[in-house]
Short mmCIF file of C-alpha atoms and ligand atoms in Angstrom, two decimals:
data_model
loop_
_atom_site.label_atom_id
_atom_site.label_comp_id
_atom_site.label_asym_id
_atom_site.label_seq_id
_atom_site.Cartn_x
_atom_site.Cartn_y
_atom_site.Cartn_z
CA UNK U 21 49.32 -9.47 23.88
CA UNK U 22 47.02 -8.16 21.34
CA UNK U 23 47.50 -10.32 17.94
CA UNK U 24 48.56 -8.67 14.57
CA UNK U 25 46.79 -9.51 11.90
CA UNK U 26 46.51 -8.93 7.65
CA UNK U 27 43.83 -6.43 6.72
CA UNK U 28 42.86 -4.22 3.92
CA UNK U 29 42.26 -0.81 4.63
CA UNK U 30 40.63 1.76 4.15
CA UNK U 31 42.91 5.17 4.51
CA UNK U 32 40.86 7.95 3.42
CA UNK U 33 38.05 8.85 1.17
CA UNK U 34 39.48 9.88 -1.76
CA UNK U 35 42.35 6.82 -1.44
CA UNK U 36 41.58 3.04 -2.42
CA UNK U 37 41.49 0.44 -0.28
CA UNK U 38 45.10 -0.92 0.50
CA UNK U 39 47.47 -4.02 2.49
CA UNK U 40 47.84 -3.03 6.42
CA UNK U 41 48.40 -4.88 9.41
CA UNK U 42 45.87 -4.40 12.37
CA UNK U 43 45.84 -5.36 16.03
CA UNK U 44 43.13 -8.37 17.40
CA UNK U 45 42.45 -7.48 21.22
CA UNK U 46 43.43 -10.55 24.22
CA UNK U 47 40.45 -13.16 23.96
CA UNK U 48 38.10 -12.34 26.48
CA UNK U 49 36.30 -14.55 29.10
CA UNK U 50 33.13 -14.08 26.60
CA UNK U 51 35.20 -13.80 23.60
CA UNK U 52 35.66 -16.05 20.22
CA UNK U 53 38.63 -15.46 17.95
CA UNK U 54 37.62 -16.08 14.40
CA UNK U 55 39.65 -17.58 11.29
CA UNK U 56 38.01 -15.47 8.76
CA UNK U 57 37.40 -17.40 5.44
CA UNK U 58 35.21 -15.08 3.68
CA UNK U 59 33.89 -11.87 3.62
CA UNK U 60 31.49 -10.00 1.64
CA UNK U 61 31.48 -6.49 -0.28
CA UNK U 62 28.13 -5.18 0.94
CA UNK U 63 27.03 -1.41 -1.02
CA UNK U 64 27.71 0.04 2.71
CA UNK U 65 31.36 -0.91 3.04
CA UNK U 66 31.47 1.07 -0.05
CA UNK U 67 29.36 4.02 1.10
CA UNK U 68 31.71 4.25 4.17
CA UNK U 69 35.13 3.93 2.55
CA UNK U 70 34.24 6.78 0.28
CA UNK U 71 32.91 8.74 2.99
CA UNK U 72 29.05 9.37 1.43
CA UNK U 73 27.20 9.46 4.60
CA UNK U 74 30.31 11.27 6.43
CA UNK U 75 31.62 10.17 9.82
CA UNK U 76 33.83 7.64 8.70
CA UNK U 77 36.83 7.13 11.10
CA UNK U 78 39.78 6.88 9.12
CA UNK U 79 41.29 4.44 8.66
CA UNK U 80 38.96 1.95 8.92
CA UNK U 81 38.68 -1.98 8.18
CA UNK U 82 35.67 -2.61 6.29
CA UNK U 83 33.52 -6.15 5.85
CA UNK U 84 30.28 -6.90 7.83
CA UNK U 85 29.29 -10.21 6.15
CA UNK U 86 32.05 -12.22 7.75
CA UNK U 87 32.11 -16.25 7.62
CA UNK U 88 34.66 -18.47 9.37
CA UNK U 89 35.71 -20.77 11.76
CA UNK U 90 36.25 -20.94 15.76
CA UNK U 91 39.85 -21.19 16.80
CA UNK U 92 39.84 -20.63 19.80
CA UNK U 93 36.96 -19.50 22.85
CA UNK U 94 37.66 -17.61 26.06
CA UNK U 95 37.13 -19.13 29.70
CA UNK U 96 33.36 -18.36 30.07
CA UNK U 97 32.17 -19.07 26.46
CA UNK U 98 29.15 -21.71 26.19
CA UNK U 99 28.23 -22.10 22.82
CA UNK U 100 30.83 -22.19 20.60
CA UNK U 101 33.78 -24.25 20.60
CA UNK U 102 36.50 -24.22 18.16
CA UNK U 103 35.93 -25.63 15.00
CA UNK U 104 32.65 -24.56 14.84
CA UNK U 105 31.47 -22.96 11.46
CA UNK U 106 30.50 -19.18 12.67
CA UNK U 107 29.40 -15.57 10.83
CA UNK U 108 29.42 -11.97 12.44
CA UNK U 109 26.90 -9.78 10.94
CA UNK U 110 26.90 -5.84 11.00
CA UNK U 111 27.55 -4.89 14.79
CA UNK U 112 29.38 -6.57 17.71
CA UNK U 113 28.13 -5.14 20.64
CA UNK U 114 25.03 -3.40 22.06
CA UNK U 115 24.27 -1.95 25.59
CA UNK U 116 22.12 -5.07 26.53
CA UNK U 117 19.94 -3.43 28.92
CA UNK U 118 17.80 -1.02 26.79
CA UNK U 119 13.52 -2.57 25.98
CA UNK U 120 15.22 -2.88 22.23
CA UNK U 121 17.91 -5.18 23.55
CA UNK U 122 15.79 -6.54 25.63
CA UNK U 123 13.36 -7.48 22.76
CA UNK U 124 16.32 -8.91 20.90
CA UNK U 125 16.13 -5.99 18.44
CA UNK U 126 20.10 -5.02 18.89
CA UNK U 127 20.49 -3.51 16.04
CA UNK U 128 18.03 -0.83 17.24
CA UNK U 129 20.21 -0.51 20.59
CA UNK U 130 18.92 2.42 21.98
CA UNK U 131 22.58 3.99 23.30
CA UNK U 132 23.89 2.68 19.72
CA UNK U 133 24.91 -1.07 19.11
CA UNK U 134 28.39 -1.14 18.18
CA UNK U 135 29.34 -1.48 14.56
CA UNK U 136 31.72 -4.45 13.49
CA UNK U 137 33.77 -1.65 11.87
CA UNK U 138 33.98 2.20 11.59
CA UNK U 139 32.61 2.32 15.39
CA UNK U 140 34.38 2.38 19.36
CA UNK U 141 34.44 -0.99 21.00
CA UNK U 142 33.82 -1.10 24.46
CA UNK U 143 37.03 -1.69 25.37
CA UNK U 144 37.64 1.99 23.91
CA UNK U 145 39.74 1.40 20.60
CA UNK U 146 38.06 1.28 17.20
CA UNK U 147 36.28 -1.73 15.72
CA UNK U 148 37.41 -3.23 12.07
CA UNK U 149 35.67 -5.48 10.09
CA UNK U 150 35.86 -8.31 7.76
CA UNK U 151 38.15 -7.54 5.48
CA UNK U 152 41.43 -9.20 7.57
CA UNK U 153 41.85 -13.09 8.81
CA UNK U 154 41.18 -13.14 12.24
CA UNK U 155 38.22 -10.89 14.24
CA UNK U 156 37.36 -11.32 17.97
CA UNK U 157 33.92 -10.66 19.39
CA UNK U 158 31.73 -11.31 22.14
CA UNK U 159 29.86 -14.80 21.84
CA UNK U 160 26.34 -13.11 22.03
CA UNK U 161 26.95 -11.41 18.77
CA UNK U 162 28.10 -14.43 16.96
CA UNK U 163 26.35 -16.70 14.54
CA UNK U 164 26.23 -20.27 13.75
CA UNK U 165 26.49 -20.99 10.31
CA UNK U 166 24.42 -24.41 9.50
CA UNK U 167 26.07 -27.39 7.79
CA UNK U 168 24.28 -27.07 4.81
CA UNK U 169 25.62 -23.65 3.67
CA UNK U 170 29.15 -23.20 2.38
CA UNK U 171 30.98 -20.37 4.07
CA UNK U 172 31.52 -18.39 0.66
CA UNK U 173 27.97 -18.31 0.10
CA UNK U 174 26.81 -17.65 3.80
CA UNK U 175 29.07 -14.80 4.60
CA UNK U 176 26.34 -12.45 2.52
CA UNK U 177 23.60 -13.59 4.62
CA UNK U 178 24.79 -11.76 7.94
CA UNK U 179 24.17 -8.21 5.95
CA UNK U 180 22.17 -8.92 2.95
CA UNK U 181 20.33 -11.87 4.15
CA UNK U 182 18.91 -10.70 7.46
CA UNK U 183 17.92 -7.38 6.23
CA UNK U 184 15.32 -8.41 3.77
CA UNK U 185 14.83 -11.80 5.95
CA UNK U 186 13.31 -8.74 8.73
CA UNK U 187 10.90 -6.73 6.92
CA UNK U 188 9.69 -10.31 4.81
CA UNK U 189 8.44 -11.13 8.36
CA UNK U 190 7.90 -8.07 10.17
CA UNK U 191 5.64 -6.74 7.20
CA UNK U 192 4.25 -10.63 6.62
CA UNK U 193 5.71 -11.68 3.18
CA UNK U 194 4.10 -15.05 2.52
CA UNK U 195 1.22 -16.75 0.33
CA UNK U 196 -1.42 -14.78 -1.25
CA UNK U 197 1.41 -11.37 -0.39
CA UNK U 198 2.70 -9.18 -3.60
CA UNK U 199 5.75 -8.40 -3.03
CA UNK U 200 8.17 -6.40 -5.16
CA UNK U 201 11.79 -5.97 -4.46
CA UNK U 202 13.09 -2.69 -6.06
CA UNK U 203 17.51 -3.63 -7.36
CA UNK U 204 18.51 -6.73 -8.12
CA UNK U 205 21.81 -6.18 -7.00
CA UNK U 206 23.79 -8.00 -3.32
CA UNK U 207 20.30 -7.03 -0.89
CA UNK U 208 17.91 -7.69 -3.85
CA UNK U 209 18.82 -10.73 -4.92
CA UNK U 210 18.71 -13.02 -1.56
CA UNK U 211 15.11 -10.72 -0.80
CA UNK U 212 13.99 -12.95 -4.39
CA UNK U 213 15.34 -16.09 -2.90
CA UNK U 214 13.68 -15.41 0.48
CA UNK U 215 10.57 -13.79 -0.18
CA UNK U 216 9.85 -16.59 -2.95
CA UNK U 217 10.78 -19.15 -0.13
CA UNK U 218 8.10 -17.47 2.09
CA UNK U 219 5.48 -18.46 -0.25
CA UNK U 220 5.06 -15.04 -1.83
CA UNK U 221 4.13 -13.96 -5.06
CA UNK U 222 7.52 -11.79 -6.06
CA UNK U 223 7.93 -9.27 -8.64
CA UNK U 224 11.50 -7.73 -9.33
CA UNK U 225 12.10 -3.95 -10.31
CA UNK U 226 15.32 -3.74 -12.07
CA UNK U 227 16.85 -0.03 -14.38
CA UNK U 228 16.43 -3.09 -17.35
CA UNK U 229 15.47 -6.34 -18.54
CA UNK U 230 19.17 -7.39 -18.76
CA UNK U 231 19.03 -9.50 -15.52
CA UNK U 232 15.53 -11.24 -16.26
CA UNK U 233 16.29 -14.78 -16.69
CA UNK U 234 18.93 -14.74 -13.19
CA UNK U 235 15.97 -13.10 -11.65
CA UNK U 236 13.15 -16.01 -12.70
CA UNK U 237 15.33 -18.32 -11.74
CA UNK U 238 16.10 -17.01 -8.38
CA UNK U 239 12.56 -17.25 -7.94
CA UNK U 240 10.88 -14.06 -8.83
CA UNK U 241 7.43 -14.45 -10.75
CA UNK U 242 7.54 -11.49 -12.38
CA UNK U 243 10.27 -9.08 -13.53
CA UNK U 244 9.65 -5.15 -15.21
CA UNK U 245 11.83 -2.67 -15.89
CA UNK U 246 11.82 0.81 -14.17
CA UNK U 247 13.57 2.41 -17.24
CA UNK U 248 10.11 2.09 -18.97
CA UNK U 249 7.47 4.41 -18.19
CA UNK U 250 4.98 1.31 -18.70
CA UNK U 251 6.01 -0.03 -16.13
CA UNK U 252 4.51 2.55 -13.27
CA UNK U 253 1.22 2.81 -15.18
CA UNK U 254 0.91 -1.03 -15.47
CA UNK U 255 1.70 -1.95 -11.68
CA UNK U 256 -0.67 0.95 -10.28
CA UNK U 257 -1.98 -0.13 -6.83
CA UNK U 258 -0.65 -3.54 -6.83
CA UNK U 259 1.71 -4.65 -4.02
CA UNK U 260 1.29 -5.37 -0.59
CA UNK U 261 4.91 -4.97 0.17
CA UNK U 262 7.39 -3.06 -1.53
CA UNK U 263 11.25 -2.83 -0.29
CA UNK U 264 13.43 -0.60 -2.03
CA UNK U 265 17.08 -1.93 -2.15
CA UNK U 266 18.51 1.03 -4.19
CA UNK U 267 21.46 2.83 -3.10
CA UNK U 268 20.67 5.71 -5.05
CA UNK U 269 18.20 8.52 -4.59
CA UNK U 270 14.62 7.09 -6.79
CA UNK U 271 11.55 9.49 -7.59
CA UNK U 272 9.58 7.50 -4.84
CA UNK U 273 6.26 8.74 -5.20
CA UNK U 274 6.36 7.07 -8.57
CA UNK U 275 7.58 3.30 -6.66
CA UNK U 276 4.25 4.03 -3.91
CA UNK U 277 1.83 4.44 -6.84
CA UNK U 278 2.47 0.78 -7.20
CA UNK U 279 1.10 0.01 -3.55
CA UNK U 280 -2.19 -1.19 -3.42
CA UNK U 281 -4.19 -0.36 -0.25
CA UNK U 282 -2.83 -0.36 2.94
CA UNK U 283 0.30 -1.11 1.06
CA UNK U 284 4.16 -0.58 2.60
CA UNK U 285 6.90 0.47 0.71
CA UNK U 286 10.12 -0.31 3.11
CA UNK U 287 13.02 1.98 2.51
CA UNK U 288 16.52 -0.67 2.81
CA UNK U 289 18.96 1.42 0.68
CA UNK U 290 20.30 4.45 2.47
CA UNK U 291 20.91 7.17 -0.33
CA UNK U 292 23.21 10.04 0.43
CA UNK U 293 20.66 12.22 0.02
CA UNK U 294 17.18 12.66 1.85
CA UNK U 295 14.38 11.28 -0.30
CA UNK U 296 11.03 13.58 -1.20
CA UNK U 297 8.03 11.48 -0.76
CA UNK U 298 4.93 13.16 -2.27
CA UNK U 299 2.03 13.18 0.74
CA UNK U 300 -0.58 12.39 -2.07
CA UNK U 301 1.22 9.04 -3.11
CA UNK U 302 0.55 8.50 0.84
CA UNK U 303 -2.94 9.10 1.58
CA UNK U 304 -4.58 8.41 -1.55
CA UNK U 305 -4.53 4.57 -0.74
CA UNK U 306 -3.82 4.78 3.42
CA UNK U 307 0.07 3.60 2.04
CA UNK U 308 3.24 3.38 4.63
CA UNK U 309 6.31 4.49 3.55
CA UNK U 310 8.85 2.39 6.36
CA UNK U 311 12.30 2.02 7.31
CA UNK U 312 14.07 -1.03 8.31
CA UNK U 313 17.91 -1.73 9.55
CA UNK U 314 19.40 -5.40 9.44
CA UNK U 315 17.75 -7.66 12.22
CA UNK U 316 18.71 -8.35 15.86
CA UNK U 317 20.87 -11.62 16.66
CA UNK U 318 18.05 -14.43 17.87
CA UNK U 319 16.60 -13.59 14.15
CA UNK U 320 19.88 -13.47 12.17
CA UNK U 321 19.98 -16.84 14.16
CA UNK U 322 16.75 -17.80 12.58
CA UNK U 323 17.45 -16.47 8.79
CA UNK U 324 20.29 -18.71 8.33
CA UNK U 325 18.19 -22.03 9.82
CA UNK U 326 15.50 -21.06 6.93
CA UNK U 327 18.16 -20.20 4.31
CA UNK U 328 20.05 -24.11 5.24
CA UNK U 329 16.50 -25.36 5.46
CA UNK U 330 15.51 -23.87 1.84
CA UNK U 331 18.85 -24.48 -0.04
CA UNK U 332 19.48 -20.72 0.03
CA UNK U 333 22.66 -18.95 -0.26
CA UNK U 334 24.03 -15.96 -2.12
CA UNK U 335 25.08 -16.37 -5.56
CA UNK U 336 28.59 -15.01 -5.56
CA UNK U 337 31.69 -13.87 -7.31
CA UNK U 338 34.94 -15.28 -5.03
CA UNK U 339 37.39 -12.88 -5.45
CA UNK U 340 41.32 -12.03 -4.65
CA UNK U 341 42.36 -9.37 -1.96
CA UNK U 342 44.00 -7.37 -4.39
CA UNK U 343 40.84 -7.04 -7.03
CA UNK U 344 38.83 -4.98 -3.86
CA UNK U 345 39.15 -1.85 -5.45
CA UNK U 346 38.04 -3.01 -8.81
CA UNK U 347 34.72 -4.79 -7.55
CA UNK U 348 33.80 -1.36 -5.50
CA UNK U 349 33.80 0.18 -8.96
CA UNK U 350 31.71 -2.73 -10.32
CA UNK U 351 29.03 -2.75 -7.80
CA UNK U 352 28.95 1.06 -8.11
CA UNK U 353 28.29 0.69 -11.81
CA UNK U 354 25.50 -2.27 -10.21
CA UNK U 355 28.00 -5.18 -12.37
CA UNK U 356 27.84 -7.70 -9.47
CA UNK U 357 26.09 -11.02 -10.18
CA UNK U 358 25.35 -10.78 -7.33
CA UNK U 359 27.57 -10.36 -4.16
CA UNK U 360 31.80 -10.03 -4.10
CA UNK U 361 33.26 -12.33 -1.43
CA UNK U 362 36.89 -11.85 -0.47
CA UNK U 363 38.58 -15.36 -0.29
CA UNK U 364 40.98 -14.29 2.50
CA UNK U 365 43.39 -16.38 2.58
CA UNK U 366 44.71 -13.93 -0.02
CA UNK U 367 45.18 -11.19 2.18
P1 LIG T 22 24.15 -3.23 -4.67
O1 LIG T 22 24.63 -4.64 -4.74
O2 LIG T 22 24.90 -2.16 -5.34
O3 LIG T 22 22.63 -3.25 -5.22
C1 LIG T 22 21.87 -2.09 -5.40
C2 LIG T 22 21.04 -2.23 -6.66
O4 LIG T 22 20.28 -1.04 -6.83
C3 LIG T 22 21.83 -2.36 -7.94
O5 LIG T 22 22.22 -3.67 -8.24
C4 LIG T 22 20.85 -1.85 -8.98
O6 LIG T 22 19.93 -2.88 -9.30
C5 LIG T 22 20.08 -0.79 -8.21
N1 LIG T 22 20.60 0.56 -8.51
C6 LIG T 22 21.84 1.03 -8.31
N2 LIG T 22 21.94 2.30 -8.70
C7 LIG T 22 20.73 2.64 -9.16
C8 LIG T 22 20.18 3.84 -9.69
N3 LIG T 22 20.94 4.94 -9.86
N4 LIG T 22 18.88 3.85 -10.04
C9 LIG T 22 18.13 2.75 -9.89
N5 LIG T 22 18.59 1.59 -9.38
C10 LIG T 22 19.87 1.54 -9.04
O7 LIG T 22 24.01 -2.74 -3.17
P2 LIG T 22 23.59 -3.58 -1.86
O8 LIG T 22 24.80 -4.07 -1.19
O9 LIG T 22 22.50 -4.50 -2.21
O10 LIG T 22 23.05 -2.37 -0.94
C11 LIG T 22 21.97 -1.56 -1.38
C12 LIG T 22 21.75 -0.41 -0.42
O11 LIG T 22 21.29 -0.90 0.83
C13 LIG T 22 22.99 0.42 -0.08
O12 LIG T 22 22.59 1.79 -0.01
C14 LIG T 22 23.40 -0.09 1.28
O13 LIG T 22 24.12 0.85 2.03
C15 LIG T 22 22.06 -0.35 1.90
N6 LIG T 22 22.03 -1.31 3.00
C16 LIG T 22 21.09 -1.14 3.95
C17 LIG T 22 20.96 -2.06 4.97
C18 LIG T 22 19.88 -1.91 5.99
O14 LIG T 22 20.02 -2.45 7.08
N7 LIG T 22 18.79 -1.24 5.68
C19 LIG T 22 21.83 -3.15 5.03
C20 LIG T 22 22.77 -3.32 4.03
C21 LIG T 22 22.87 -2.39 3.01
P3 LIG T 22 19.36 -3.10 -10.79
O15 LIG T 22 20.58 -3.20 -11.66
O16 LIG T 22 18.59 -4.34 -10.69
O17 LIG T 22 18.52 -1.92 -11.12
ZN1 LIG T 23 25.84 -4.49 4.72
#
C-alpha cells in the first residue's frame, strides 16, 4: 500500500502553492523512505510553479534540496540504514547505461535523468519533491549528509551547493584563479563560500552594494556593483572564471568584457528568455561562454565531504509551511539572506 503523505502543492500557474495530501510508492528492494526535515526554496521550484519555462505538470510537488533521515531501507539496500542522516538532490533516477551515466555525470543522462519533481518515475506515475515529509527513492540517488553539517543548513547544498561545487572544479577554481560569481542570492552565495574554500581569489557581482559586508564575510575578496557603469570599465579583461547565477535575462556581452584571456563565463541561471551574446565579446580575447547543470551523484557525494570538511553550509532563513508563498515573492524581489528552508514538520 502506497503511503499518504502531507505536501504542499503546486496547482496551477497562476494559483499559489497550497496543503494537499500525496501518495509515497511501496519501498522497493533498492529503495529508502525518507523523514524529510528540511527542504529548500531553490529560484527553480519557483520558475516551475509559475510555469516560466512551460512544461510544468500540474499539479506538482516542488523541493529539490531535501535533507532528512532514513526510516526505513528495502531488502537489497547496502548503504544506508535507518537513522542515517541523508539529502536527495535535483533528480532521482537516470537510465544508468548511457557513457554520461557511465561517467557518473547523471544529471546529463542522455535518455533524461528523472527529476525529483515535475518529471515520470519509472514506475510510470509522476515524481514530487521536497516540499512533503516523507520521499522514497532509489539508494543510488541518495546522499549522505556528514556529521558536521546540520540538516537545515545542508538541505541547500544538494541544488545550490553542487552546482557551483561543478563548474569550481570542472573550470579549475583554485589559487592564483579570478573568479567572479555574478547574484548573491541562494546559488551565489555557497559559490563565495566554495570558491573562497578552493583557494581562489573571489569577486562578487551584485545589482548594489547593499549586501557587501555578508558577502566579505562569506569570503569574497572583492565585491562591485553591476548597477554602476564603473564597474564594467574597471574589471575589463580580468577573470579567469565567471559564473552567472542570475535568474534574469543580463546584457552578457557587457559580464564577458570582464574575462581576461582564455577566460569562461559559465551560464548557471536559466532565464526565460534566450540570451544574445555579442560574437565580438567572444573572439576578441579567445573567451568561452559555457553552460553547466547541477553535478552527477559520486560528486554531490564529494561537495558535501568538502563543505563538512570546510565548515560550510548555507546561511538560511527556517521558515513555516504556510509562509511558502510569501518567500517565492521575496526571492523574486532577490530578499533572501540567503536560502528559505521549509522546517517540515509544519506541513
Ligand atoms: P536567487 O536566490 O533568486 O538568486 C538569484 C540572484 O540573482 C539574486 O539574489 C540577485 O542577486 C540576482 N538577480 C535577480 N534578479 C536580477 C536581475 N533582474 N538583474 C540582475 N541580477 C538579478 O536564485 P537561485 O536559487 O540562486 O537560482 C538562480 C538561477 O539559477 C535560477 O534561474 C535557477 O533556476 C537557476 N538554477 C540553475 C541550476 C543549474 O543546474 N544550472 C541549478 C539551480 C538553479 P543580487 O541581489 O546579488 O544582484
Ligand atoms: Zn535548484
Amino acid at each position: 500500500m502506497p503511503t499518504t503523505v502531507n505536501a504542499y502543492i503546486a496547482p496551477a500557474a497562476d494559483r499559489p502553492l497550497e496543503p494537499t495530501t500525496i501518495e509515497r510508492r511501496d519501498l522497493g528492494p533498492n529503495d529508502v523512505s525518507i523523514d524529510i526535515a528540511f527542504a529548500g526554496i531553490c529560484h527553480s521550484d519557483i520558475h516551475t510553479a509559475r510555469d516560466e519555462w512551460g512544461g510544468t505538470r500540474f499539479p506538482v510537488v516542488p523541493g529539490h534540496e531535501i535533507a532528512g533521515t532514513v526510516a526505513a531501507v528495502g531488502d537489497a539496500v547496502t548503504r544506508y540504514a535507518v537513522g542515517d542522516r541523508v539529502g536527495v538532490g535535483c533528480f532521482v533516477d537516470s537510465c544508468r547505461e548511457c557513457e554520461p551515466c557511465r561517467l557518473g555525470e547523471e544529471q546529463y543522462c542522455e535518455r533524461g535523468n528523472v527529476g525529483t519533481y515535475n518529471a515520470v518515475g519509472r514506475d510510470g506515475t509522476p515524481t514530487h519533491g521536497g516540499y512533503s515529509t516523507s520521499i522514497v527513492v532509489d539508494e543510488n540517488y541518495v546522499l549522505r549528509i556528514p556529521d558536521g553539517i546540520a540538516l537545515d543548513e545542508a538541505a541547500p547544498l544538494l541544488c545550490a551547493g553542487i552546482t557551483l561545487y561543478s563548474p569550481l572544479r570542472h573550470w579549475g577554481a583554485g589559487p592564483g584563479k579570478k573568479v567572479a560569481i555574478v547574484g548573491l542570492g541562494g546559488l551565489g552565495h555557497v559559490g563565495v563560500k566554495i570558491a573562497h574554500a578552493l583557494g581562489a581569489e573571489v569577486t562578487v557581482l551584485s545589482q548594489s552594494l547593499k549586501k557587501m559586508e555578508d558577502g566579505l564575510r562569506l569570503g569574497a575578496d572583492h565585491y562591485h556593483a553591476t548597477g554602476d557603469p564603473q564597474t564594467f570599465r574597471e574589471l575589463r579583461n580580468t577573470f579567469d572564471l565567471i559564473l552567472n547565477t542570475v535568474s534574469a535575462n543580463l546584457p552578457i556581452g557587457r559580464y564577458l568584457g570582464m574575462l581576461a584571456l582564455d577566460g569562461t563565463l559559465v551560464e548557471l541561471g536559466l532565464p526565460e528568455h534566450p540570451i544574445d551574446v555579442p560574437a565580438g565579446a567572444l573572439i576578441g580575447k579567445r573567451r568561452s561562454f559555457a553552460g553547466s547543470m547541477i553535478g552527477g551523484i559520486a560528486q554531490t557525494q564529494e561537495m558535501l565531504d568538502f563543505c563538512a570538511e570546510h565548515g560550510i553550509g548555507a546561511e538560511i532563513e527556517v521558515i513555516s509551511a504556510d509562509r511558502i508563498n510569501e518567500a517565492y515573492d521575496r526571492v523574486v524581489a532577490s530578499d533572501v539572506r540567503y536560502r528559505f528552508v521549509i522546517d517540515t514538520s509544519t506541513l
